[in-house]
PDB file of C-alpha atoms and ligand atoms in Angstrom:
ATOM      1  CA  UNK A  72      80.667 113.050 107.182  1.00  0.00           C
ATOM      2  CA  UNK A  73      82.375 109.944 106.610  1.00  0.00           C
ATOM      3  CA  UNK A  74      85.992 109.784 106.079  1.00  0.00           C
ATOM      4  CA  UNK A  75      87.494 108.092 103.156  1.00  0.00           C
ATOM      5  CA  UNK A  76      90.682 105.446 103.820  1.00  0.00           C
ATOM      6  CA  UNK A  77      94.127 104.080 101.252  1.00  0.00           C
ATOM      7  CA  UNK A  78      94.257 100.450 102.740  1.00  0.00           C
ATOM      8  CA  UNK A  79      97.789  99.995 102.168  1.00  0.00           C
ATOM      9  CA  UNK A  80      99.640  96.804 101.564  1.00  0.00           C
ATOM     10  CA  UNK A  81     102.993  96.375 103.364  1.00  0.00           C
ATOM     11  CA  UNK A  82     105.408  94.169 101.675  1.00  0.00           C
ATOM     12  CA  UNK A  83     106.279  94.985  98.263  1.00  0.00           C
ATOM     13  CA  UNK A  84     104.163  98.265  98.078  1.00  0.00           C
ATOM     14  CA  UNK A  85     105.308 100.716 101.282  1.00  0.00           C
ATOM     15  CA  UNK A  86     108.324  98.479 102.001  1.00  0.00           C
ATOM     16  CA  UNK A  87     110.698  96.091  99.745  1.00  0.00           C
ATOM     17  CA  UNK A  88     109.266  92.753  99.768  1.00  0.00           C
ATOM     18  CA  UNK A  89     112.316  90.017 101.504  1.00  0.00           C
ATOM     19  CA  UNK A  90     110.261  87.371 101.679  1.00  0.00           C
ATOM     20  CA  UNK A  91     108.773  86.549 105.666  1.00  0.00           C
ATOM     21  CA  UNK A  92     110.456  89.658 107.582  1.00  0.00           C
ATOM     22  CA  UNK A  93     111.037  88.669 110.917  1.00  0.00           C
ATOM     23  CA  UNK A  94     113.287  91.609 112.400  1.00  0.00           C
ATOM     24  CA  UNK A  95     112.531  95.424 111.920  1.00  0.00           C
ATOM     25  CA  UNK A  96     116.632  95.663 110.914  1.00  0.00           C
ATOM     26  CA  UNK A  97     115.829  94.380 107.686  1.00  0.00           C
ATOM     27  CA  UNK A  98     112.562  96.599 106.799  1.00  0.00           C
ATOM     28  CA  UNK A  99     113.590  98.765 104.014  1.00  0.00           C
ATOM     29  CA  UNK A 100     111.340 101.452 102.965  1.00  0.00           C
ATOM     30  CA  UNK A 101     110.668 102.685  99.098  1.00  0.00           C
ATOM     31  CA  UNK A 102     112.501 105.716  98.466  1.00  0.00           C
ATOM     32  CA  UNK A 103     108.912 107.729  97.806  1.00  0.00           C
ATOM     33  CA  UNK A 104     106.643 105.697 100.089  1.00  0.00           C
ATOM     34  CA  UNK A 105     107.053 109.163 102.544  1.00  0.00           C
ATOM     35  CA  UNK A 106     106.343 111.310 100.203  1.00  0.00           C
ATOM     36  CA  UNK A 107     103.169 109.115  98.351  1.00  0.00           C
ATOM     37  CA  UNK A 108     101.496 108.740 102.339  1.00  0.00           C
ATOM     38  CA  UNK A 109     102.190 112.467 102.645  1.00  0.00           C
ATOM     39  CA  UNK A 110     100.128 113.633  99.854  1.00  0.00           C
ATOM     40  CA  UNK A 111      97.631 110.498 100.680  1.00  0.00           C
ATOM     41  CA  UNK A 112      97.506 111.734 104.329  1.00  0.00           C
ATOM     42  CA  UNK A 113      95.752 114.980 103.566  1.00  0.00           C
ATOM     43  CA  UNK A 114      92.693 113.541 102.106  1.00  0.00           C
ATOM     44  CA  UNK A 115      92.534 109.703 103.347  1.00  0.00           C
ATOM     45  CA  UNK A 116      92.885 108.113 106.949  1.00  0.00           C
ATOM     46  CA  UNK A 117      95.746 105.034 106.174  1.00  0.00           C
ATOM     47  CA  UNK A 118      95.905 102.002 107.062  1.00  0.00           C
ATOM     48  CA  UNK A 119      97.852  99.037 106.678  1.00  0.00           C
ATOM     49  CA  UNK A 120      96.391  95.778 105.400  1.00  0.00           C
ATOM     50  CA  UNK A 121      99.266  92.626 105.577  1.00  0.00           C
ATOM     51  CA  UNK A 122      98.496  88.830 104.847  1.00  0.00           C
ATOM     52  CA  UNK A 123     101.721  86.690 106.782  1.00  0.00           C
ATOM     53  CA  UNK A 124     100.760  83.262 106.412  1.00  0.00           C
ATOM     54  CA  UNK A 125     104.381  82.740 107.968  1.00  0.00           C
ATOM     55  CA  UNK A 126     102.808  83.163 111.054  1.00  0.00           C
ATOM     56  CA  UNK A 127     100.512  80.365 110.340  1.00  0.00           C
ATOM     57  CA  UNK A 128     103.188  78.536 108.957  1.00  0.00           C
ATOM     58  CA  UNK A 129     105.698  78.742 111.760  1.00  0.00           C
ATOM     59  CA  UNK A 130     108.415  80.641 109.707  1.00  0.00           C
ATOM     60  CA  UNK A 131     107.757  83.544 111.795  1.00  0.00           C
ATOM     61  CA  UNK A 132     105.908  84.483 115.036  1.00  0.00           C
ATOM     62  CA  UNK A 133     103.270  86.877 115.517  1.00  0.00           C
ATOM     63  CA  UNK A 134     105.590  89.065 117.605  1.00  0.00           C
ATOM     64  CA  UNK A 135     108.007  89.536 115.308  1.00  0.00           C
ATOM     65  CA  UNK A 136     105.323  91.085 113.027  1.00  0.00           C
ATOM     66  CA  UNK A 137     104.235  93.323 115.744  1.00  0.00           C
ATOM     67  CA  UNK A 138     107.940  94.646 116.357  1.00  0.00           C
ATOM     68  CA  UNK A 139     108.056  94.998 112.498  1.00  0.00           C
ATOM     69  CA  UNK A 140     104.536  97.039 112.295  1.00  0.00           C
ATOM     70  CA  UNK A 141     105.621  99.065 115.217  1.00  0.00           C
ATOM     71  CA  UNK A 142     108.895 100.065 113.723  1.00  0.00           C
ATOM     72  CA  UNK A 143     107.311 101.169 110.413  1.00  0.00           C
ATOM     73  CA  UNK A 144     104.453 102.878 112.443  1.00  0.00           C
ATOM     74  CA  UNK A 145     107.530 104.944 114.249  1.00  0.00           C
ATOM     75  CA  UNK A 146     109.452 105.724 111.350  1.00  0.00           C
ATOM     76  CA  UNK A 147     106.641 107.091 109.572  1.00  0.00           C
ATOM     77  CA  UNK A 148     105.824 109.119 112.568  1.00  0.00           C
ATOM     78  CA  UNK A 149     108.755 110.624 112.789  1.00  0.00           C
ATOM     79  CA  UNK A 150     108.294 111.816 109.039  1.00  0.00           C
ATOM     80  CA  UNK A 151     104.516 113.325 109.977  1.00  0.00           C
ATOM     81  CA  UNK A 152     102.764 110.702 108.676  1.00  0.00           C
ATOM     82  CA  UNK A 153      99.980 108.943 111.062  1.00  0.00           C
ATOM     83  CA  UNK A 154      98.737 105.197 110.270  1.00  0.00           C
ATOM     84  CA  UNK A 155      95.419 104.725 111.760  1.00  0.00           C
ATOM     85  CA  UNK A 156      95.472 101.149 112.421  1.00  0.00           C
ATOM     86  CA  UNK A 157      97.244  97.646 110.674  1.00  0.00           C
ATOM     87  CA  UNK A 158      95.687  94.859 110.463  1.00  0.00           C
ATOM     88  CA  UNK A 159      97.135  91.809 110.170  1.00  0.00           C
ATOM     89  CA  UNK A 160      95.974  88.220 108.824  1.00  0.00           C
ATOM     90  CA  UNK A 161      98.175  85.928 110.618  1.00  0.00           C
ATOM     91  CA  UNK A 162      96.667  82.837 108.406  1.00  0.00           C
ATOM     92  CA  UNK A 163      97.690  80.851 105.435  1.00  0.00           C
ATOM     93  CA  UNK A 164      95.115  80.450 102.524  1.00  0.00           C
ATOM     94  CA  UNK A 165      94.500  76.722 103.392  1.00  0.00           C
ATOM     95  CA  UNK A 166      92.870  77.310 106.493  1.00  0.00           C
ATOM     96  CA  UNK A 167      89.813  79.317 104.942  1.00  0.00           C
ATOM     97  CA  UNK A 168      89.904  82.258 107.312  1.00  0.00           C
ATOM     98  CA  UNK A 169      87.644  85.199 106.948  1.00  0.00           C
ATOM     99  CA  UNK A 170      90.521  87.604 107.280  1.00  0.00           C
ATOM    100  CA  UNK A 171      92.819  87.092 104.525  1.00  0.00           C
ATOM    101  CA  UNK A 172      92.735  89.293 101.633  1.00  0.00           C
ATOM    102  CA  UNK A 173      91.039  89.503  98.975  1.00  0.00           C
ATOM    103  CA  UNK A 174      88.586  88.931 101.825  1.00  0.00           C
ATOM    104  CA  UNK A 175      87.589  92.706 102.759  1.00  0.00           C
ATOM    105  CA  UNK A 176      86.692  91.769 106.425  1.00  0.00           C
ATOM    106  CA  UNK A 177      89.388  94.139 107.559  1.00  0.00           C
ATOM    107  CA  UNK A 178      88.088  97.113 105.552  1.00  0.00           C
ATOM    108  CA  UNK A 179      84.506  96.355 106.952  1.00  0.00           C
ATOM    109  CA  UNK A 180      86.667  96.368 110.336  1.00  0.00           C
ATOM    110  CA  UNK A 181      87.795  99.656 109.674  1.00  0.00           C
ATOM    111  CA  UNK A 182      84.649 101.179 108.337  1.00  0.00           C
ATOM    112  CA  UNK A 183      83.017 100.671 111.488  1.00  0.00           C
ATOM    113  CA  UNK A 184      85.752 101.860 113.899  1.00  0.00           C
ATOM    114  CA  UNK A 185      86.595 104.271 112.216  1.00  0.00           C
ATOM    115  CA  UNK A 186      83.664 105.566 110.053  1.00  0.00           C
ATOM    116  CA  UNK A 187      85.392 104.919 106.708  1.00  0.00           C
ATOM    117  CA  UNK A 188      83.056 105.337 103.656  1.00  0.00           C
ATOM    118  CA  UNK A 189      84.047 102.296 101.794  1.00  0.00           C
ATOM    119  CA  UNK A 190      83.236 103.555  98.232  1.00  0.00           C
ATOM    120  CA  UNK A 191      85.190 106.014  98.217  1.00  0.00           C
ATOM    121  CA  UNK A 192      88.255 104.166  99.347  1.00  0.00           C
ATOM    122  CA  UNK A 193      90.987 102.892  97.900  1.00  0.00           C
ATOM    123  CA  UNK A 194      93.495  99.786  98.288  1.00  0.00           C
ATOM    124  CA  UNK A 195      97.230  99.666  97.086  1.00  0.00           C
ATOM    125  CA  UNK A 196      98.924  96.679  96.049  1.00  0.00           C
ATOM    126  CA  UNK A 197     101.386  94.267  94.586  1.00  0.00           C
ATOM    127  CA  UNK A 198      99.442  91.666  94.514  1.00  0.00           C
ATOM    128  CA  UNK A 199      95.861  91.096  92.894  1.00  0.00           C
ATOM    129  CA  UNK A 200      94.663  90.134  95.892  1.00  0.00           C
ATOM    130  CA  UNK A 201      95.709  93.437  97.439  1.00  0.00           C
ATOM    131  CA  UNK A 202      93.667  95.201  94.152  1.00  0.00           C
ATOM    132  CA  UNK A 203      90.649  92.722  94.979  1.00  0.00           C
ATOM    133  CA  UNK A 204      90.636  93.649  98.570  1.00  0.00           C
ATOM    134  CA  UNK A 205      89.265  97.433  97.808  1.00  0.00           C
ATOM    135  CA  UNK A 206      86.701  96.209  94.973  1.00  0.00           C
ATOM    136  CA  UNK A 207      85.371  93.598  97.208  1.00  0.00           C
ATOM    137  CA  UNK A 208      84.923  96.331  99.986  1.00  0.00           C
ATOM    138  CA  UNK A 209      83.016  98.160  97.472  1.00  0.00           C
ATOM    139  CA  UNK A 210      85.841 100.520  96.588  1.00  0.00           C
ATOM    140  CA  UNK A 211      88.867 101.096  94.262  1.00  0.00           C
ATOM    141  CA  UNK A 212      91.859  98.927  94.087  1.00  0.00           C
ATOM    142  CA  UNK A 213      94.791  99.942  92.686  1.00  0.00           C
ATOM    143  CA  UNK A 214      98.112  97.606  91.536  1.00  0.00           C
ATOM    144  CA  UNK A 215     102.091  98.847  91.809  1.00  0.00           C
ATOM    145  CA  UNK A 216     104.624  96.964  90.072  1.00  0.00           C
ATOM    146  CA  UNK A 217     107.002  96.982  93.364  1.00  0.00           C
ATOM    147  CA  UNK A 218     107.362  93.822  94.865  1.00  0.00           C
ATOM    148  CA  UNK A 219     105.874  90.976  93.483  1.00  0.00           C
ATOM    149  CA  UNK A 220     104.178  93.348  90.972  1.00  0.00           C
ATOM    150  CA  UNK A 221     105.826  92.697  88.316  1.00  0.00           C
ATOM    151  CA  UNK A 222     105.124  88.869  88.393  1.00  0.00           C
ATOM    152  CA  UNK A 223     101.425  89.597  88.704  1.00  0.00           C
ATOM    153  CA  UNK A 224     101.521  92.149  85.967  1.00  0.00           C
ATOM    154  CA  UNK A 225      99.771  89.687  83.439  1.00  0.00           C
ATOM    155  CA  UNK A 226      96.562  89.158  86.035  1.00  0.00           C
ATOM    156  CA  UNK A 227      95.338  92.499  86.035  1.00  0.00           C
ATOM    157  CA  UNK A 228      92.659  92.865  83.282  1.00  0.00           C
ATOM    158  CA  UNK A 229      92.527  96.871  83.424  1.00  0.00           C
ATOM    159  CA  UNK A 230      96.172  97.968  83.056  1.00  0.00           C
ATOM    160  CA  UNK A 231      95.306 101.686  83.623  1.00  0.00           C
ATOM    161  CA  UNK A 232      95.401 100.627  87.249  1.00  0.00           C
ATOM    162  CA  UNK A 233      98.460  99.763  87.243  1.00  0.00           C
ATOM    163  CA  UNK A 234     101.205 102.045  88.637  1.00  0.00           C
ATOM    164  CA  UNK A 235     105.255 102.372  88.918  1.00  0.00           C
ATOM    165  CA  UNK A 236     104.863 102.435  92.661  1.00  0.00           C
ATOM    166  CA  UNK A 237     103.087 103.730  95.419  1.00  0.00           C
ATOM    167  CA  UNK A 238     103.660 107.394  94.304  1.00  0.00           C
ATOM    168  CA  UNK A 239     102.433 107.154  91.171  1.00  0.00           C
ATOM    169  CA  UNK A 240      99.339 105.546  92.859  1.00  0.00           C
ATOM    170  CA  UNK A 241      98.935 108.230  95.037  1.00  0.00           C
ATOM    171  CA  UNK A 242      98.838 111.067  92.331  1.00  0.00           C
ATOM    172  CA  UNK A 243      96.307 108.748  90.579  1.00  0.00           C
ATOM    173  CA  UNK A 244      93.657 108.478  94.236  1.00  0.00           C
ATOM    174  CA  UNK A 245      93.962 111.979  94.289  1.00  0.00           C
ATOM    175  CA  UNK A 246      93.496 113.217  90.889  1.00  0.00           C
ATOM    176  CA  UNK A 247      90.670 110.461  90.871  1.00  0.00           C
ATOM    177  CA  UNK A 248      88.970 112.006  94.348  1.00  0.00           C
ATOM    178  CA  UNK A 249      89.312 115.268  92.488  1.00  0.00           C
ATOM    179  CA  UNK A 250      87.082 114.513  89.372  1.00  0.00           C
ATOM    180  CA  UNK A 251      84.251 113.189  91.989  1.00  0.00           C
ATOM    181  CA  UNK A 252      84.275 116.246  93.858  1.00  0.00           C
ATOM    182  CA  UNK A 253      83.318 118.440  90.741  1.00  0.00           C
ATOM    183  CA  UNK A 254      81.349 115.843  89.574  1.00  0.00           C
ATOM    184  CA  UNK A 255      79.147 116.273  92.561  1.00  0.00           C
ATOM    185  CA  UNK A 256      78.913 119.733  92.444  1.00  0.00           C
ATOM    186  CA  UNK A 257      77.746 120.195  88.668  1.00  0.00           C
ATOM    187  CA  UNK A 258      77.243 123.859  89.065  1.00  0.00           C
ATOM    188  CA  UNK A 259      81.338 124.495  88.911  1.00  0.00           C
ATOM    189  CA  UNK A 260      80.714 123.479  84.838  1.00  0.00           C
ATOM    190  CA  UNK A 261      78.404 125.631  84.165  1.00  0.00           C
ATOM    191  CA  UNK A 262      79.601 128.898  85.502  1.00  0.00           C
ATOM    192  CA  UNK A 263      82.513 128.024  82.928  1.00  0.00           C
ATOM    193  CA  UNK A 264      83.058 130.948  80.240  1.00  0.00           C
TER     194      UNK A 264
HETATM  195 MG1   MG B 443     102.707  92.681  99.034  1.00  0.00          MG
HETATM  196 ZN1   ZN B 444      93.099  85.417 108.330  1.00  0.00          ZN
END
């Protein structure tokens, strides 16, 4: 059976959002962002999705987003948490590039490597884009007002996807993954008293 995936954004939804991070000494993690991939973990494979155009843009190199990825990857290792791959646009929007969200070429990416069923996925974001990136795969997206969130907050047409943060998001793909399950077994209803 397929597995199902949370494509997570990384600035401004599992980490705070500095602008183009170019050291892992200034990644600051949510206070909950353990907890919310915890209770994710259990049910969903994670990955992390991240647009840096600053690559492209020569305000930071592709390395130091590598060291940066890596560091996150470790910390949340050390809490129990596993992140199955990141992917990582290194583009800016000008150059038309198949890769950058709300493209979902990286969710396609993962649904063949990985054997992710794409409908029943989910993406997590501060950004429309981010929100875009799981509809476009043919999933859910989901928008936190971390970050840039709040800025965006006027773009998103159907506000009950929008969430504190990233563990009020995860409570919501859960609960959500919950009502399909007894949907698809019908027969739970009926042997109600
Ligand atoms: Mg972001
Ligand atoms: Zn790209």
């Amino acid at each position: 059976m397929s597995k199902k995936a949370v494509f997570l954004d990384r600035d401004g939804t599992i980490i705070e959002d500095k602008g183009h991070l170019s050291s892992p000494g200034e990644v600051r993690f949510y206070q909950n962002t353990v907890e919310a991939l915890m209770m994710l973990q259990a049910n969903f494979e994670l990955f992390i999705v991240t647009n840096q155009s600053g690559i492209s843009n020569d305000i930071i190199t592709m390395e130091d987003v590598e060291n940066i990825n890596s560091h996150i990857l470790a910390h949340l290792e050390k809490s129990g948490i596993r992140i199955r791959d990141v992917f990582v646009c290194p583009h800016n929007r000008e150059e038309g590039c198949d890769c950058i969200k709300p493209k979902p070429y990286f969710a396609n990416l993962a649904a063949t490597a990985y054997d992710i069923s794409l409908k029943d996925s989910f993406s997590v974001g501060d950004h429309p884009h981010d929100m875009e990136f799981g509809i476009n795969a043919g999933g859910s997206g989901l928008f936190v007002l971390t970050g840039h969130g709040s800025k965006h907050h006027d773009e998103i047409n159907d506000k009950s996807l929008i969430f504190k943060d990233i563990l009020e998001a995860a409570k919501y793909i859960l609960e959500s993954g919950k009502i399909k399950e007894s949907h698809s077994h019908p027969q739970y209803l009926v042997q109600q008293p």
